[in-house]
GROMACS .gro file of C-alpha atoms in nm:
model
  168
    1MET     CA    1  -3.636  -1.779   2.213
    2SER     CA    2  -3.792  -2.062   2.016
    3GLU     CA    3  -3.597  -2.344   1.857
    4PHE     CA    4  -3.676  -2.210   1.509
    5GLU     CA    5  -3.532  -1.868   1.593
    6THR     CA    6  -3.223  -2.027   1.745
    7PHE     CA    7  -3.170  -2.243   1.440
    8PHE     CA    8  -3.226  -1.939   1.215
    9TRP     CA    9  -2.953  -1.743   1.394
   10VAL     CA   10  -2.715  -2.039   1.375
   11ILE     CA   11  -2.773  -2.081   1.000
   12LEU     CA   12  -2.735  -1.705   0.953
   13ALA     CA   13  -2.402  -1.726   1.140
   14GLY     CA   14  -2.270  -1.982   0.891
   15ALA     CA   15  -2.397  -1.779   0.595
   16THR     CA   16  -2.232  -1.464   0.730
   17VAL     CA   17  -1.902  -1.644   0.768
   18GLY     CA   18  -1.943  -1.763   0.408
   19LEU     CA   19  -2.004  -1.404   0.293
   20VAL     CA   20  -1.694  -1.281   0.473
   21PHE     CA   21  -1.501  -1.572   0.324
   22ASP     CA   22  -1.611  -1.478  -0.030
   23LEU     CA   23  -1.520  -1.113   0.028
   24TYR     CA   24  -1.177  -1.212   0.156
   25ARG     CA   25  -1.124  -1.472  -0.118
   26SER     CA   26  -1.215  -1.231  -0.398
   27PHE     CA   27  -0.998  -0.955  -0.252
   28ARG     CA   28  -0.705  -1.194  -0.214
   29ARG     CA   29  -0.743  -1.310  -0.575
   30TRP     CA   30  -0.777  -0.950  -0.699
   31GLN     CA   31  -0.467  -0.830  -0.515
   32ASP     CA   32  -0.270  -1.149  -0.589
   33PHE     CA   33  -0.137  -1.199  -0.238
   34GLY     CA   34   0.189  -1.384  -0.182
   35GLN     CA   35   0.236  -1.661   0.070
   36ILE     CA   36   0.309  -1.437   0.368
   37LEU     CA   37   0.016  -1.202   0.307
   38THR     CA   38  -0.212  -1.499   0.247
   39PHE     CA   39  -0.110  -1.647   0.583
   40ILE     CA   40  -0.168  -1.315   0.761
   41GLY     CA   41  -0.501  -1.270   0.581
   42ASP     CA   42  -0.609  -1.622   0.677
   43VAL     CA   43  -0.531  -1.553   1.042
   44ILE     CA   44  -0.728  -1.226   1.030
   45PHE     CA   45  -1.017  -1.401   0.854
   46SER     CA   46  -1.018  -1.670   1.123
   47LEU     CA   47  -1.031  -1.409   1.398
   48ILE     CA   48  -1.315  -1.223   1.226
   49SER     CA   49  -1.503  -1.551   1.179
   50ILE     CA   50  -1.468  -1.631   1.548
   51VAL     CA   51  -1.606  -1.289   1.642
   52ILE     CA   52  -1.898  -1.331   1.398
   53LEU     CA   53  -1.978  -1.679   1.532
   54PHE     CA   54  -1.950  -1.556   1.890
   55CYS     CA   55  -2.196  -1.271   1.825
   56PHE     CA   56  -2.449  -1.495   1.650
   57PHE     CA   57  -2.420  -1.779   1.902
   58GLU     CA   58  -2.468  -1.534   2.184
   59ARG     CA   59  -2.782  -1.406   2.011
   60ALA     CA   60  -2.906  -1.758   1.939
   61ASN     CA   61  -2.878  -1.922   2.281
   62ALA     CA   62  -2.660  -1.714   2.514
   63LEU     CA   63  -2.347  -1.915   2.424
   64ASP     CA   64  -2.498  -2.240   2.546
   65PHE     CA   65  -2.277  -2.463   2.333
   66ARG     CA   66  -2.470  -2.747   2.174
   67PHE     CA   67  -2.387  -2.986   1.894
   68TYR     CA   68  -2.662  -2.852   1.667
   69ILE     CA   69  -2.485  -2.515   1.662
   70ILE     CA   70  -2.196  -2.667   1.469
   71TRP     CA   71  -2.427  -2.851   1.229
   72GLY     CA   72  -2.643  -2.542   1.180
   73SER     CA   73  -2.342  -2.323   1.108
   74LEU     CA   74  -2.205  -2.574   0.861
   75LEU     CA   75  -2.549  -2.600   0.699
   76GLY     CA   76  -2.570  -2.220   0.670
   77LEU     CA   77  -2.220  -2.207   0.525
   78GLY     CA   78  -2.295  -2.484   0.275
   79LEU     CA   79  -2.624  -2.326   0.165
   80TYR     CA   80  -2.456  -1.991   0.120
   81LEU     CA   81  -2.170  -2.139  -0.082
   82LYS     CA   82  -2.410  -2.333  -0.308
   83ILE     CA   83  -2.669  -2.058  -0.360
   84PHE     CA   84  -2.511  -1.714  -0.320
   85SER     CA   85  -2.136  -1.758  -0.357
   86ASN     CA   86  -2.113  -1.722  -0.735
   87PHE     CA   87  -2.327  -1.408  -0.732
   88THR     CA   88  -2.122  -1.258  -0.450
   89LEU     CA   89  -1.793  -1.330  -0.626
   90ARG     CA   90  -1.919  -1.175  -0.952
   91ALA     CA   91  -2.044  -0.870  -0.763
   92CYS     CA   92  -1.711  -0.835  -0.580
   93PHE     CA   93  -1.506  -0.858  -0.898
   94GLY     CA   94  -1.739  -0.609  -1.066
   95PHE     CA   95  -1.687  -0.374  -0.773
   96TYR     CA   96  -1.310  -0.422  -0.794
   97ARG     CA   97  -1.317  -0.348  -1.168
   98LEU     CA   98  -1.512  -0.030  -1.091
   99ILE     CA   99  -1.256   0.068  -0.826
  100SER     CA  100  -0.969   0.001  -1.070
  101PHE     CA  101  -1.141   0.205  -1.341
  102LEU     CA  102  -1.199   0.497  -1.103
  103ALA     CA  103  -0.840   0.480  -0.977
  104LYS     CA  104  -0.708   0.488  -1.335
  105LEU     CA  105  -0.943   0.775  -1.416
  106ILE     CA  106  -0.823   0.974  -1.115
  107HIS     CA  107  -0.461   0.890  -1.201
  108ARG     CA  108  -0.509   1.017  -1.557
  109SER     CA  109  -0.691   1.330  -1.442
  110ILE     CA  110  -0.402   1.412  -1.211
  111LYS     CA  111  -0.140   1.319  -1.471
  112ILE     CA  112  -0.274   1.548  -1.748
  113PRO     CA  113  -0.230   1.880  -1.559
  114ILE     CA  114   0.113   1.770  -1.439
  115ARG     CA  115   0.220   1.694  -1.797
  116GLY     CA  116   0.090   2.036  -1.904
  117LEU     CA  117   0.284   2.198  -1.623
  118VAL     CA  118   0.599   2.013  -1.728
  119ILE     CA  119   0.556   2.133  -2.086
  120ILE     CA  120   0.493   2.490  -1.973
  121MET     CA  121   0.789   2.491  -1.732
  122ARG     CA  122   1.040   2.332  -1.969
  123PRO     CA  123   1.161   2.660  -2.137
  124PRO     CA  124   1.203   2.858  -1.811
  125TYR     CA  125   1.379   2.563  -1.654
  126ALA     CA  126   1.614   2.537  -1.953
  127ILE     CA  127   1.694   2.908  -1.929
  128LEU     CA  128   1.756   2.883  -1.554
  129HIS     CA  129   1.972   2.576  -1.606
  130TRP     CA  130   2.180   2.752  -1.871
  131LEU     CA  131   2.209   3.064  -1.655
  132SER     CA  132   2.316   2.869  -1.349
  133LEU     CA  133   2.586   2.687  -1.547
  134LEU     CA  134   2.706   3.019  -1.690
  135LEU     CA  135   2.726   3.176  -1.344
  136TYR     CA  136   2.904   2.869  -1.211
  137ARG     CA  137   3.166   2.886  -1.486
  138ILE     CA  138   3.216   3.262  -1.437
  139GLY     CA  139   3.255   3.211  -1.064
  140GLU     CA  140   3.492   2.924  -1.126
  141VAL     CA  141   3.714   3.139  -1.348
  142ILE     CA  142   3.711   3.434  -1.109
  143LEU     CA  143   3.736   3.253  -0.778
  144LEU     CA  144   3.942   2.951  -0.876
  145LYS     CA  145   4.243   3.159  -0.977
  146ARG     CA  146   4.229   3.348  -0.649
  147ALA     CA  147   4.185   3.027  -0.449
  148ARG     CA  148   4.488   2.867  -0.618
  149ARG     CA  149   4.693   3.181  -0.560
  150ILE     CA  150   4.595   3.189  -0.191
  151LYS     CA  151   4.674   2.818  -0.155
  152ARG     CA  152   5.017   2.872  -0.310
  153ARG     CA  153   5.088   3.167  -0.078
  154LEU     CA  154   4.982   2.965   0.227
  155THR     CA  155   5.202   2.669   0.136
  156ASP     CA  156   5.499   2.904   0.072
  157TRP     CA  157   5.437   3.079   0.404
  158TRP     CA  158   5.411   2.741   0.583
  159LYS     CA  159   5.732   2.618   0.426
  160GLY     CA  160   5.898   2.944   0.530
  161LEU     CA  161   5.814   2.875   0.894
  162LEU     CA  162   5.984   2.535   0.893
  163PRO     CA  163   6.364   2.505   0.896
  164PRO     CA  164   6.521   2.398   0.567
  165ARG     CA  165   6.565   2.027   0.510
  166THR     CA  166   6.906   1.879   0.483
  167ASN     CA  167   7.014   1.538   0.374
  168GLY     CA  168   7.184   1.384   0.661
   0.00000   0.00000   0.00000
């Protein structure tokens, strides 16, 4: 592989890391990460960057580590950040706005039939609620008297089994 091709792959490695950085940075800003999620995201970004650099450096010169690889990657990163970063960030935020709009649209389209179902089911639910309370009260009147009578009989029977109490 010629020196130009090697240098091209090294610059492309830096630009790719810059692209991934912009994607991560815009997503983090859009989701408003806290400190813990930012730390975890930074670690994941670092691991992804290492994998990207490894793949490109392997393609460039079979992982023969030279000083120009670092300078080329930094040059590619700097060129990307100066030339393409603003466009990428605007495109990402536009995509996120589109995703938010579609999510709200889907949420509304699901919410409308559910509201209609709630309105339709309100009268039958009210009738069933009233009927269940009526049956509960009827059962309470019928069964509660019998349950109290049975409890009284059991306590009288139990007291009859025990010898009478005397003071002394």
